[in-house]
Every structure is written in C-alpha cells, then in structure tokens.
XYZ file of C-alpha atoms in Angstrom:
714
model
C 240.158 124.877 -117.824
C 244.346 125.354 -119.117
C 243.571 128.362 -120.279
C 241.574 129.702 -116.390
C 244.746 127.384 -114.499
C 247.259 129.726 -117.228
C 245.687 132.647 -115.563
C 245.607 131.674 -112.036
C 248.984 130.770 -112.038
C 249.641 134.287 -113.602
C 247.334 135.784 -111.297
C 248.816 133.656 -107.869
C 252.515 134.020 -109.295
C 252.226 137.823 -109.606
C 249.683 138.613 -106.549
C 253.063 136.264 -104.770
C 255.724 138.770 -106.204
C 253.750 142.179 -105.481
C 253.500 140.705 -101.284
C 257.122 139.577 -101.618
C 257.650 142.870 -102.308
C 255.593 145.482 -100.039
C 257.142 142.268 -97.184
C 260.802 144.107 -98.468
C 259.800 147.582 -98.308
C 258.368 147.194 -94.651
C 260.928 144.850 -93.934
C 263.846 148.096 -95.112
C 262.070 150.133 -92.661
C 261.216 148.160 -89.414
C 263.401 150.388 -87.277
C 261.245 154.055 -87.372
C 258.763 151.043 -86.669
C 260.915 149.569 -83.807
C 261.692 153.216 -82.487
C 258.127 154.144 -82.677
C 257.031 151.396 -80.783
C 259.724 151.883 -77.723
C 259.994 154.827 -77.827
C 263.854 156.116 -79.207
C 264.722 158.113 -81.622
C 267.152 156.543 -83.396
C 265.354 155.381 -85.635
C 267.877 156.697 -88.837
C 271.018 155.001 -87.480
C 269.592 152.416 -87.003
C 267.958 151.830 -90.558
C 271.126 153.593 -92.545
C 273.063 150.556 -90.442
C 270.206 148.018 -91.111
C 269.956 148.193 -94.880
C 274.163 148.185 -94.286
C 274.072 144.842 -92.287
C 271.768 143.841 -94.898
C 274.016 144.505 -97.566
C 277.013 142.514 -96.007
C 274.825 139.366 -95.376
C 273.441 139.700 -99.573
C 277.124 139.632 -100.290
C 278.183 136.794 -97.762
C 275.119 134.439 -98.541
C 275.934 134.561 -102.085
C 279.797 133.225 -101.466
C 278.433 131.136 -99.623
C 276.067 129.960 -101.801
C 278.665 130.022 -103.983
C 281.528 128.366 -102.485
C 278.488 125.315 -101.285
C 277.969 124.555 -105.147
C 281.140 121.768 -104.796
C 279.567 119.429 -103.850
C 280.829 117.464 -100.547
C 279.835 114.003 -99.161
C 279.588 114.448 -95.820
C 279.064 118.263 -95.253
C 275.614 117.877 -95.838
C 276.119 115.807 -91.623
C 278.444 118.031 -90.315
C 276.563 120.927 -91.301
C 272.916 119.499 -89.273
C 275.529 118.801 -86.681
C 276.760 121.970 -85.932
C 272.410 123.306 -86.081
C 271.783 120.908 -83.365
C 274.898 122.009 -81.030
C 274.443 125.887 -81.227
C 270.367 125.266 -80.527
C 271.538 123.771 -77.757
C 274.553 126.097 -76.975
C 270.671 129.071 -76.967
C 269.621 126.898 -74.534
C 272.085 126.256 -71.852
C 273.823 130.152 -72.280
C 271.755 132.469 -74.100
C 267.355 131.179 -73.201
C 265.482 130.546 -70.760
C 261.672 129.688 -70.125
C 258.718 132.035 -71.823
C 255.640 133.013 -69.781
C 253.767 132.515 -72.544
C 250.227 131.788 -71.246
C 249.034 129.638 -74.079
C 252.012 127.096 -74.208
C 251.603 126.763 -70.589
C 247.985 126.479 -70.112
C 247.809 123.891 -72.614
C 251.718 122.143 -70.438
C 249.269 122.354 -67.165
C 246.476 120.989 -67.932
C 247.819 117.806 -69.503
C 249.744 117.822 -66.232
C 246.772 117.640 -64.004
C 245.715 115.436 -66.359
C 248.051 112.887 -65.793
C 248.198 114.068 -61.817
C 244.528 114.403 -60.958
C 242.058 114.080 -63.508
C 242.663 110.518 -64.195
C 243.259 111.488 -68.127
C 240.231 113.539 -68.087
C 239.936 117.672 -69.092
C 238.726 120.196 -67.050
C 236.079 121.598 -69.072
C 235.209 124.135 -66.635
C 238.166 126.197 -67.491
C 237.149 128.425 -69.678
C 239.828 128.323 -71.813
C 238.931 124.700 -72.974
C 235.090 126.264 -73.730
C 236.714 129.384 -75.363
C 239.643 127.554 -77.241
C 238.839 124.006 -79.216
C 241.055 123.975 -80.994
C 244.101 123.256 -78.720
C 241.732 120.064 -76.973
C 244.289 117.517 -79.145
C 247.664 119.910 -78.585
C 246.463 119.533 -74.927
C 245.984 115.463 -75.173
C 248.784 114.656 -77.030
C 250.779 115.922 -73.629
C 249.408 113.525 -71.597
C 250.372 110.890 -73.555
C 253.358 112.630 -73.453
C 253.834 113.164 -70.066
C 252.139 109.258 -68.772
C 254.480 108.244 -70.551
C 257.149 110.278 -68.640
C 255.507 108.865 -65.662
C 255.794 105.826 -66.449
C 259.655 105.757 -66.885
C 259.892 108.081 -63.514
C 260.915 111.041 -65.380
C 257.761 113.803 -63.298
C 260.124 116.691 -64.222
C 258.390 117.113 -67.563
C 260.072 120.488 -68.339
C 264.077 119.224 -69.167
C 261.160 116.575 -71.952
C 259.201 118.785 -73.163
C 262.353 121.529 -74.785
C 264.186 118.305 -76.081
C 260.535 117.348 -77.557
C 259.994 120.855 -79.462
C 264.109 120.745 -80.377
C 263.065 117.433 -81.891
C 259.910 118.440 -83.886
C 261.857 122.190 -85.024
C 264.283 118.942 -86.305
C 262.416 117.333 -88.375
C 260.813 120.514 -90.102
C 264.273 121.330 -90.336
C 265.510 117.881 -92.323
C 261.510 118.052 -94.524
C 263.363 121.022 -96.207
C 266.561 119.598 -96.173
C 264.991 116.696 -98.310
C 262.907 119.465 -100.627
C 265.911 121.234 -101.287
C 268.149 117.518 -102.030
C 265.024 116.606 -104.779
C 264.469 119.885 -106.313
C 268.013 121.017 -106.173
C 269.995 118.775 -105.778
C 272.241 118.499 -102.591
C 274.291 121.992 -102.972
C 271.274 123.461 -101.878
C 269.721 121.509 -99.196
C 273.604 122.468 -97.708
C 272.821 126.163 -98.448
C 269.297 125.461 -97.001
C 271.035 124.191 -93.105
C 273.982 127.488 -93.397
C 270.051 129.332 -93.727
C 269.426 127.335 -90.964
C 271.691 127.422 -88.965
C 271.851 131.646 -89.520
C 267.890 132.498 -89.204
C 266.954 133.289 -85.497
C 263.066 132.012 -85.455
C 265.701 128.765 -85.290
C 266.516 129.129 -81.720
C 264.338 131.761 -80.129
C 260.948 130.087 -80.238
C 262.804 127.151 -78.754
C 261.835 126.924 -75.207
C 258.038 127.832 -76.409
C 256.195 125.037 -76.781
C 253.140 125.167 -78.237
C 251.762 124.311 -82.036
C 253.707 126.788 -83.709
C 256.093 124.806 -83.619
C 254.953 121.238 -83.438
C 253.160 121.468 -86.623
C 256.219 121.894 -88.134
C 257.359 119.739 -88.906
C 253.369 118.103 -90.691
C 254.218 121.483 -92.781
C 257.133 120.227 -94.111
C 256.034 117.031 -94.548
C 252.770 117.447 -97.161
C 255.334 119.761 -98.798
C 257.816 117.041 -98.957
C 254.804 114.639 -99.799
C 254.049 116.676 -102.671
C 257.838 117.148 -104.139
C 257.794 112.997 -104.170
C 254.288 112.365 -105.620
C 254.511 114.725 -108.089
C 258.177 113.049 -109.274
C 256.348 109.223 -108.410
C 253.540 110.183 -111.019
C 256.453 111.445 -114.559
C 258.072 107.674 -113.736
C 254.448 106.944 -113.901
C 254.633 104.683 -110.780
C 251.752 104.131 -107.938
C 253.724 104.692 -104.742
C 249.567 104.134 -103.081
C 252.036 104.297 -99.004
C 252.790 107.847 -100.238
C 249.176 108.557 -101.036
C 247.913 107.634 -97.690
C 250.615 109.063 -95.598
C 249.916 112.368 -97.724
C 246.430 112.298 -95.714
C 247.241 110.775 -92.693
C 249.972 114.181 -92.252
C 247.147 116.203 -93.152
C 244.871 115.130 -90.229
C 247.330 114.883 -87.637
C 249.029 118.545 -88.574
C 245.194 120.111 -88.523
C 244.536 118.520 -85.557
C 247.262 120.031 -83.800
C 246.898 123.428 -85.439
C 244.309 124.485 -88.144
C 246.896 126.697 -89.729
C 248.152 123.724 -91.752
C 244.642 123.793 -93.892
C 247.131 126.050 -95.762
C 249.707 123.462 -96.959
C 246.812 121.664 -97.769
C 245.119 123.666 -99.572
C 248.597 124.994 -101.507
C 248.901 120.883 -102.459
C 245.130 120.743 -103.652
C 245.479 124.250 -105.830
C 249.513 122.675 -107.086
C 247.764 119.765 -109.430
C 244.529 120.745 -110.514
C 247.365 123.721 -112.248
C 249.171 120.406 -113.079
C 246.824 118.185 -114.199
C 245.241 121.073 -117.149
C 248.718 120.143 -118.461
C 248.646 118.151 -121.063
C 249.268 115.199 -118.258
C 249.085 111.747 -120.216
C 246.081 109.878 -119.184
C 247.550 107.294 -117.639
C 248.959 109.736 -115.132
C 245.537 111.437 -114.346
C 243.657 107.885 -113.967
C 246.540 107.657 -111.714
C 246.884 111.549 -109.689
C 242.338 110.829 -109.114
C 243.531 107.370 -107.291
C 245.117 108.505 -105.046
C 243.102 111.600 -104.260
C 240.328 109.225 -103.449
C 243.241 107.160 -101.513
C 243.845 110.638 -99.414
C 240.776 111.832 -99.075
C 240.086 108.119 -97.589
C 242.908 108.353 -95.822
C 242.337 112.124 -94.287
C 238.576 111.391 -93.227
C 239.468 108.312 -91.004
C 242.268 110.637 -89.424
C 240.276 113.140 -89.109
C 237.382 111.544 -87.036
C 240.345 109.184 -85.502
C 242.198 112.584 -83.794
C 237.966 113.166 -82.347
C 237.171 110.398 -80.998
C 240.981 110.446 -79.091
C 239.923 114.043 -78.052
C 236.727 112.878 -76.834
C 237.787 109.422 -74.749
C 239.084 113.260 -72.645
C 237.177 115.221 -72.306
C 232.481 115.505 -71.923
C 232.391 117.410 -75.261
C 227.876 117.398 -74.009
C 229.637 120.199 -71.502
C 231.751 122.058 -73.735
C 228.060 124.871 -74.660
C 231.717 127.829 -74.376
C 233.068 127.596 -77.477
C 234.572 130.440 -79.802
C 232.465 130.352 -83.666
C 235.319 131.635 -86.144
C 234.089 134.862 -86.924
C 235.548 135.290 -83.609
C 238.922 135.763 -84.568
C 237.908 137.534 -87.941
C 236.470 140.103 -85.725
C 239.278 140.297 -83.555
C 241.765 140.555 -86.704
C 238.968 144.019 -87.406
C 240.256 145.436 -84.644
C 242.142 148.712 -85.680
C 242.919 149.701 -81.833
C 245.513 146.436 -81.066
C 245.980 146.233 -85.542
C 244.299 142.775 -85.763
C 245.726 142.209 -83.143
C 245.137 140.140 -79.431
C 242.416 142.325 -77.830
C 241.046 141.681 -74.470
C 238.125 143.821 -75.048
C 236.828 142.075 -78.108
C 237.538 138.456 -76.202
C 235.341 140.049 -72.584
C 232.707 141.149 -75.408
C 232.139 137.558 -77.756
C 232.389 135.753 -74.093
C 229.714 137.577 -73.050
C 227.013 135.803 -75.043
C 225.944 132.250 -73.977
C 225.865 130.012 -77.079
C 227.859 129.554 -79.664
C 225.161 130.290 -82.078
C 224.728 134.040 -80.619
C 228.645 134.529 -80.188
C 228.811 134.184 -84.058
C 226.058 136.168 -84.686
C 227.003 138.967 -82.359
C 230.821 138.320 -83.806
C 229.422 139.022 -87.658
C 227.565 142.214 -87.048
C 230.405 143.988 -85.172
C 232.381 143.118 -88.486
C 229.874 144.147 -90.328
C 230.187 147.528 -87.804
C 234.238 147.521 -88.620
C 233.945 146.992 -91.955
C 231.696 149.723 -92.541
C 233.156 151.987 -89.933
C 237.294 151.376 -92.308
C 235.817 151.102 -95.075
C 237.936 150.253 -98.079
C 241.504 152.838 -97.542
C 240.784 151.589 -93.931
C 240.711 148.315 -94.587
C 244.608 148.532 -97.231
C 245.156 149.998 -94.085
C 244.720 147.591 -91.464
C 245.960 144.389 -93.898
C 248.902 146.287 -94.469
C 248.971 147.045 -90.736
C 249.173 143.017 -90.016
C 251.338 142.253 -92.998
C 254.188 144.583 -91.132
C 253.224 142.945 -87.475
C 253.256 139.454 -88.196
C 256.476 139.001 -91.475
C 257.490 142.291 -91.032
C 259.028 142.124 -87.697
C 261.442 140.662 -86.935
C 261.046 139.719 -83.269
C 258.040 138.137 -84.033
C 257.179 138.562 -80.831
C 259.900 136.853 -78.697
C 261.485 140.470 -77.166
C 258.466 140.876 -75.185
C 257.106 137.238 -74.326
C 260.973 136.656 -72.742
C 260.907 140.191 -70.821
C 258.311 137.881 -68.230
C 260.528 135.417 -67.664
C 263.129 135.127 -64.830
C 266.743 133.523 -63.853
C 268.347 134.440 -66.623
C 271.526 133.115 -68.435
C 274.575 135.094 -68.585
C 274.298 136.351 -72.329
C 270.710 136.272 -72.515
C 270.961 140.468 -71.958
C 272.796 140.215 -75.280
C 269.963 138.598 -77.259
C 267.455 138.787 -75.623
C 267.508 141.468 -73.556
C 268.379 144.498 -72.852
C 271.591 144.767 -74.434
C 270.525 143.160 -77.406
C 271.158 145.851 -80.210
C 272.946 144.531 -82.500
C 270.631 141.591 -82.571
C 267.660 142.678 -83.463
C 269.506 144.539 -86.500
C 271.035 140.978 -87.169
C 267.329 139.920 -87.333
C 265.423 142.578 -89.317
C 268.726 142.217 -91.174
C 268.181 138.383 -92.191
C 264.379 139.261 -92.425
C 265.604 141.676 -95.457
C 267.715 139.304 -96.713
C 265.259 136.669 -97.161
C 262.285 138.231 -99.107
C 264.924 139.799 -101.053
C 265.733 136.947 -102.374
C 262.541 134.869 -101.957
C 261.743 137.545 -104.528
C 264.223 136.371 -106.229
C 262.594 133.258 -107.035
C 259.183 134.503 -107.078
C 260.200 136.367 -110.097
C 262.515 133.644 -111.507
C 259.360 130.762 -110.902
C 257.137 133.893 -113.219
C 260.072 134.118 -116.023
C 260.665 130.686 -116.847
C 257.016 130.274 -116.813
C 257.093 126.454 -115.537
C 254.458 124.733 -113.102
C 257.841 123.109 -110.966
C 257.626 122.670 -107.110
C 258.620 125.658 -106.587
C 255.451 126.849 -107.400
C 253.460 124.982 -104.503
C 255.803 126.397 -102.344
C 254.694 130.184 -103.530
C 251.422 129.160 -103.030
C 251.883 128.359 -99.468
C 253.619 131.422 -98.726
C 250.994 133.769 -100.115
C 248.095 131.038 -98.286
C 249.610 132.095 -95.053
C 250.422 135.660 -95.914
C 246.744 136.437 -96.823
C 245.437 134.112 -93.943
C 246.751 136.388 -90.929
C 245.403 139.463 -92.962
C 242.065 137.852 -92.620
C 243.174 136.509 -89.318
C 243.739 137.695 -85.715
C 247.607 139.038 -86.559
C 249.453 136.926 -83.755
C 253.043 137.014 -84.767
C 254.435 134.508 -83.146
C 252.654 131.290 -84.975
C 254.521 132.791 -88.289
C 257.044 130.001 -87.434
C 255.372 127.091 -88.658
C 255.963 128.217 -92.791
C 259.670 129.381 -91.705
C 260.635 126.425 -93.858
C 259.291 126.810 -96.456
C 260.680 131.076 -96.754
C 264.142 129.900 -96.538
C 263.318 127.101 -99.026
C 261.932 130.078 -101.742
C 264.886 131.842 -100.581
C 267.239 129.691 -101.107
C 266.187 129.005 -104.847
C 266.130 133.062 -105.028
C 270.155 132.706 -104.146
C 270.766 129.971 -106.896
C 268.834 131.864 -109.435
C 270.613 135.305 -108.226
C 274.247 133.302 -109.284
C 272.115 132.175 -112.698
C 271.531 135.136 -113.196
C 274.909 136.768 -112.156
C 277.096 133.969 -113.986
C 275.015 134.983 -117.144
C 275.702 138.011 -117.279
C 278.796 137.544 -116.340
C 278.838 139.738 -113.360
C 282.679 141.605 -112.386
C 281.258 140.962 -108.021
C 281.593 137.037 -108.980
C 285.608 137.918 -109.630
C 287.154 136.457 -106.385
C 289.298 139.241 -106.065
C 286.466 141.814 -106.336
C 283.919 140.314 -104.055
C 286.030 139.862 -101.371
C 287.268 143.628 -101.314
C 284.196 145.194 -101.748
C 283.423 142.588 -98.710
C 285.608 143.280 -96.471
C 285.019 147.041 -96.569
C 282.048 146.739 -95.594
C 281.551 144.509 -93.653
C 284.075 147.011 -91.468
C 282.273 149.156 -91.523
C 278.755 147.173 -90.669
C 281.311 146.193 -87.536
C 282.780 149.824 -86.545
C 278.539 151.303 -87.016
C 277.325 148.389 -85.477
C 279.425 148.360 -82.207
C 279.279 152.132 -81.855
C 275.271 151.886 -81.954
C 275.366 148.834 -78.924
C 277.187 151.559 -76.608
C 275.846 154.374 -77.457
C 272.400 153.720 -77.680
C 269.651 152.330 -75.736
C 269.122 148.778 -76.857
C 266.009 149.453 -79.368
C 263.603 146.546 -77.644
C 263.628 148.667 -74.011
C 261.167 151.589 -73.857
C 262.630 154.882 -73.238
C 260.048 156.062 -70.662
C 258.943 151.917 -68.207
C 259.377 148.286 -69.637
C 258.132 145.741 -68.559
C 260.693 142.863 -66.691
C 258.008 140.696 -64.382
C 253.848 139.459 -65.137
C 253.237 136.997 -62.543
C 251.964 133.436 -64.680
C 248.266 134.215 -66.459
C 248.427 137.690 -64.966
C 245.283 138.528 -67.668
C 243.302 135.958 -65.751
C 244.523 136.523 -61.970
C 240.872 135.748 -59.352
C 240.761 137.241 -56.005
C 242.542 135.201 -53.229
C 239.915 134.615 -51.644
C 237.768 132.964 -54.145
C 240.260 129.479 -54.379
C 240.519 129.248 -50.408
C 239.291 126.619 -49.419
C 238.884 126.766 -46.105
C 236.695 130.830 -45.905
C 233.940 131.383 -47.801
C 233.654 134.790 -47.850
C 237.408 136.407 -46.497
C 240.398 134.044 -45.967
C 241.559 133.935 -42.888
C 243.083 136.181 -40.154
C 244.971 137.236 -39.817
C 246.963 136.923 -42.340
C 250.003 137.932 -43.833
C 250.830 137.196 -47.808
C 254.335 136.721 -48.486
C 255.891 136.766 -52.382
C 259.179 135.271 -53.066
C 260.603 136.719 -56.159
C 263.422 136.040 -58.597
C 263.813 138.120 -60.958
C 267.075 137.526 -62.647
C 267.066 140.644 -65.330
C 270.520 143.003 -64.687
C 269.470 146.298 -63.184
C 271.325 149.330 -63.757
C 272.507 151.757 -61.619
C 270.218 154.532 -61.992
C 267.289 152.297 -62.702
C 264.096 152.926 -61.349
C 261.325 150.752 -60.244
C 257.663 149.989 -59.678
C 256.599 147.348 -58.411
C 252.237 147.210 -59.209
C 249.877 145.074 -57.456
C 246.287 144.000 -58.449
C 243.601 143.381 -55.749
C 239.600 142.772 -56.078
C 238.408 145.951 -54.835
C 234.900 144.890 -52.574
C 232.862 148.151 -51.647
C 231.572 147.527 -48.009
C 229.054 149.206 -47.595
C 226.522 150.015 -44.444
C 222.555 150.314 -44.578
C 220.880 153.004 -42.870
C 217.518 154.493 -43.971
C 217.273 152.846 -46.535
C 220.907 155.052 -47.792
C 223.843 153.374 -49.097
C 227.043 154.910 -47.214
C 230.779 153.480 -47.482
C 232.911 153.246 -45.064
C 235.361 155.944 -43.795
C 239.293 154.960 -45.709
C 241.126 153.530 -42.813
C 244.547 151.860 -43.162
C 244.455 148.103 -44.518
C 247.787 147.185 -45.356
C 250.981 147.276 -44.100
C 253.139 146.535 -47.619
C 257.260 146.222 -47.059
C 259.244 145.245 -50.010
C 262.566 143.506 -49.078
C 265.946 142.183 -50.921
C 265.905 138.344 -51.610
C 269.584 138.219 -51.494
C 270.753 140.752 -48.319
C 267.073 140.971 -46.163
C 267.118 144.662 -46.907
C 264.412 146.891 -46.885
C 263.603 149.327 -49.242
C 259.828 150.116 -49.244
C 257.314 150.021 -45.722
C 254.090 151.803 -46.169
C 250.678 151.026 -44.554
C 247.960 152.407 -47.174
C 245.062 152.801 -46.579
C 241.700 151.741 -49.304
C 240.976 154.463 -50.414
C 244.958 154.913 -51.757
C 244.004 152.542 -54.648
C 243.380 152.999 -58.052
C 239.773 153.223 -59.076
C 240.962 149.409 -61.465
C 241.906 148.320 -57.844
C 246.076 148.852 -58.395
C 248.058 149.739 -56.013
C 251.271 151.126 -57.785
C 254.982 150.302 -54.689
C 257.767 152.849 -56.066
C 261.144 151.560 -55.472
C 264.510 153.530 -54.415
C 266.713 154.346 -57.377
C 269.493 151.169 -58.136
C 271.980 152.084 -55.896
C 274.641 149.595 -58.181
C 273.901 147.382 -61.026
C 273.154 144.172 -59.759
C 270.228 141.356 -60.161
C 268.104 140.584 -57.609
C 264.960 139.457 -56.324
C 262.660 140.284 -53.846
C 260.785 139.823 -51.028
C 257.155 141.332 -51.595
C 255.036 141.086 -47.918
C 251.423 141.677 -47.493
C 250.369 142.135 -44.082
C 245.999 142.993 -43.439
C 244.616 144.634 -40.159
C 241.611 144.506 -38.497
C 238.413 141.930 -39.340
C 237.633 143.500 -42.837
C 238.795 143.843 -45.785
C 237.341 146.019 -48.422
C 240.641 145.101 -51.140
C 241.239 141.993 -51.489
C 244.850 140.763 -52.943
C 244.198 138.631 -56.491
C 246.209 135.449 -57.565
C 247.393 133.374 -60.191
C 248.019 129.883 -60.783
C 249.783 128.011 -62.799
C 251.029 125.043 -59.423
C 252.112 122.068 -62.173
C 254.731 123.553 -64.874
C 258.265 123.681 -63.295
C 259.751 125.650 -65.854
C 258.704 129.411 -64.513
C 260.775 129.806 -61.800
C 259.839 132.935 -60.352
C 258.871 131.709 -56.930
C 256.024 131.181 -54.746
C 253.667 132.428 -52.609
C 252.906 132.251 -49.173
C 250.027 132.976 -47.139
C 250.427 132.974 -42.949
C 253.889 130.851 -43.711
C 252.620 127.985 -46.113
C 253.463 127.722 -49.266
C 250.628 127.518 -51.500
C 250.455 126.900 -56.405
C 249.686 130.848 -56.630
C 251.726 133.683 -57.506
C 250.395 137.426 -56.374
C 248.906 139.026 -59.294
C 251.702 141.449 -60.104
C 254.463 142.967 -62.716
C 257.218 144.608 -62.088
C 257.850 148.295 -64.383
C 261.733 150.130 -64.372
C 262.440 153.101 -65.941
C 266.030 153.537 -67.693
C 268.547 156.249 -65.651
C 268.440 159.317 -67.994
C 272.575 158.965 -67.939
C-alpha cells in the first residue's frame, strides 16, 4: 500500500508541477490573447512590459518576504486593517454594481420570497428549474433579507455587499491561520501582503454569489485538515474538530458543489499520510474521526436538503439539468468550453431529466469523436488558458454592463485601465512562478507535509475546469490556495538563495537593480498608458450597456396584465438610461433595440399574404441631462433585422462627457408586427440603469437593448 501511495504522490506532484509550468508560460503570453480578443495589435510591446513588470514584482515580493522574516507582535493586525481599508476604498471610489445574471437572479428571488411569495421559491421560473444547485443559496439569502426586514432595513444592497466583504475576509483569515500554523507568523504576514496586492481580493466585492460565499468554506476545510494532522501527531482526539469538518464540508458543498474539490483533496491526503508508518493508535483515532466526520456530514447534508424543501415544492422540479450538460458545454469548441446559449437551449428542448441526460451524452460522444485526441488536448489547454492564465477572470466584460461609475473606475475597470491589466497579469505570472517553486520544493524534500493537501486542491481545481464548463469567474474561491502556495514558494526561494549565498540578497546590489528596473517599468507603462488604447477595449465596438437579464427578454405584451394580444393603445414607451461611462470626443455610439417579430398575415384564397411595409414606430433619443434630441426617425416594420433587432446610430460625440439617454418609442396604428422586448429585475436596488415608462406609468421592466461604442480613430 505504501508503494502505491508513494507512486500516487510522485504522479500527482509531477502533474501539478507540469500544469503549473504550462499556466506560467500561458500567463506570460496572455497579452497576445488579449490582443486577439480585443483587436489590439500592440501586444508585442505589451508582452515586453508585462514581463518587465513581472520581473519587478518578483524582486519586490522576495524583498518583502525577506523584510517580513523578523516577527512583529501587532503587524498582522495592522496588515489586516490595511486590507479592509483598501477594500472599502475600492468599493467607494472604484467599484460599482455588476449586472451579472446569476447573482442578480438569486438575490431577487430571495427578496421576492420575503416580500410577495411567503417564503416560497417560484418554481415556474425556468432558471431555478435548470439550476437547482442555486436553491440553497437562495434560501440563505432569504433568511438574511428576512432578518434585515425585521430590523427595518429594506434597502438591502449595502448589507449584501458587507456580507460579501465579510465572507471574503473570513476566507482570508482562515488562509492566514493556515499559513501561521504551517510556517509561522512571518509567512502568515507575507500572505496578508499578497492578499493586499492581489486584484482578485477586490474586483468581485460587488458580485455576491456562491464563488465568493464558498471561499471561507474551502479554506475552513483545509485549515481543519491542518489542525487535525497536528492533533493526530500529538496523540490528541479533538472529536469536535472532526465534527466541524463534516459540517463545513456539507454546508460548503450545498453553497457551491465545487467545494467537493478540497473535500477530495483532504481525503486523499489522509489516505497518503495514513500509509506512511503511522502508529496504530493514530490510525485508530483517524478512523474514528473519519466515521464521525462522515456521520456529521450526512446529518448536515440532509438537514440542508430539508431546509431547501421547506421553501419549494420539489414535485414541480422537472426541468433540472443533468451533470452531463456542463461536460457537453465544456467540449464546445466555438466557445472554448465557456457558456453557450445554444447548448443551453439544446438541453432545455428535452422535457425530462432522463431525456436531457441521454441527449447530452449523445452530443458528448459526437464532440469527443469529432475532436479526437489532439483536439481534446487543445480544448483542455484553451480552457486552462481562459480560466487560469488570463488574470481578469471575466471581471472587465461584466463591469462593462454597469452604470453610474465612480470617478476612478475608468483607471481600473474602464477605458483607461491598461496599467491595471498589466499589473493584474504580472501578479498572475508571479503567482504561478512561485507556485511552481513551492511544488518543486515539495518534490525535492519528499515530505508529506501540509503543503501536499494544498497542491492536491490546486490540481483538482484545474482538472475540474478542464472537464467542466470553463467559467473564468468561478476560480475565485481557490485564490487562497494559490496564494498560500505562492507564499511557500517565496519562502523556499529565499532559503535556496541563502544556501547558494546569492549576490541578489546583498542589500546594495538588490536595491540598485530593483530601482533601475522599477524606473524603466514605470516609464514604459506610462508610455503605454498614454499612447495605446485600453487593452480591454476593442478597436471596433465595445458593449458599454446591456439591459438586465438581456438573454431572457420577452415581449412586453407577454407580461402585460391588461392586454391579451396587444398592450393598451396608444402606446408610448420611455426608457431612461443613466449610462455613466465616460465617452470621448469623436466616439460613435449605436443603440440596438430588441423586438419580438410577430408577422401578421391575411388569409385569402388559401394563401398567406404578408402585410405591406408600414410606418410602425417613431423613435426618439434625447440627452437625459439637456433634453437635446439626438435622434428622431419613423421606422417601418421592414427595417428591422430578421431576428427583430433595430439599430439606432447616434451622431458623433462632440466633446468628452458622461451622459444618459431617454429613449422614446411611439407606436402608430392599431396592429402590431413588432413588439418591444423587456427584461425584469424588479426588486434588487443596486442596478441603477433607469426605468421604463409605458404611457407615463413607471414599470418594473427595462427595454431589451444594448449600447455599443466605437472608439474614435484619432
């Protein structure tokens, strides 16, 4: 048995090192991919700037690690306070509400359960039919909002953000505790510094979802693993820790199923350690603890299920997706394994879970056969590149959908964020560099210490997203694992340099080299920032506004209470858009409105005759601030595209400004062939897009639309 576990140890560590090396190389080449994604042909100089900044960051963290080797009593408290202050600063002066469909759906459903649905989940909503994995988090938000309402707090957005900040910081606290018990206070403080500089600590603060809420549970499981290993070595039982481990595993799994990754890593770690000549008494204690953990896990798991069942009618849950749906989506080469609306529609087209499963399995077989061995490897590498090597974790694309941006937003998440993207990517490069150093050091030492469970967790996370849908924003809950391995790698590197008596450690040499490289780096980044367009802004067109829940829009006539076939006449629709994002002189914008194309037909002589083209709408676009009319035109029903889209091209921006719009649609006549689509997120207040008025009455909907911007060529 020991030979088998030794072989598994070497195999898993070798695979982790190989994958880490591939991700390091990919992250170094990320600017080429960003250039292709956003149509920017300056990726050569951007790559050089990235590597230079990564070199400066590497030297910086080594110097930081060396300075932190001398322990200080209150330094950890000070660093944690600095971290929280930076998070608050980011929320107030940089960040903004992010219009991401999943978090908004979850939070709105929880609010509706408090306000209108008497604590019951709406099982007619197709979203909650498709994704039952979100039922538990909806219930948790329901109780959270119920407590807020009991306290008289009905504006829930700020408390929701505070909840997210606390969740992230608890995860950071558990990470700090792991580092302190593992390598001491110096490494723990170094880890806090890495969290302070890590962009992932900040960019998802306003996205309150399972990827952030599950973060403390991932780190709690790993912390308890470390504690239990110490207690076993001391011949202590500590049954409460085993019970807490089972409870944390169960609740964490219900919040987000990816919590199964550290659970499997902990199980494998104890199996490997258990075969390394452990004492009989220790093995017995471990087995007793494992049984206790399994029992508590089962009890808590069933308890969570019972809690969910209190708030839903499970007999009406007939449209849930099978596990094979996400595996099938991960094999989609058109999207590089990311979310595919076409794949979602395909699975939804089958009425039962069993039929969905069989259809997905059949498509999986087709795609595997089509890809072949080489294609599967290429798809896996592409998914690794997107999920792990690209540092933005999809935050820039999601940020583009929001409005009412704070003043410094543009320099971090908006149009002038080139320097920040370079910093994010450089930090990702340095993370994988020292992560590889940590794993290499573990292999050379041939010890089964606590670092192995972290390596296993990282390996499992990467392999999971190779198999699953490649969603970049869902790796957030593993940032603590990556930074722990990074901090360990920094410590091992410093130790190796001392053994080799490296001249880099000489204070005078290091200061001169770092000062020179930092100066060159600052000059180069400043040049790029001033002369090169943002790397996250396409040279062609950028989406600067999306209506809420744009993909699931429906015709306004389908949601009107008073009308059966058409909404009341005459109809005047007014959509207010508080856009907020800065537009520069010479930029051009266009608005795309989505309509439901219902072509009316006359029946005569058993033949269908289409209605002749007619003027159906008068559309006006006005400046929200000044009332100036920017666009006014009558449109015919044959001027819409085949899929019901109408493109409104606005005049060139005359000066730098940050403006909003009023969009008016006035219908002519009695009959409708084109009916505007609308989307609804009625209750949650952090999405300050504006409001839709129908005949002067405010509604809980938005027009289904997008605003695209083309940069000026000057």
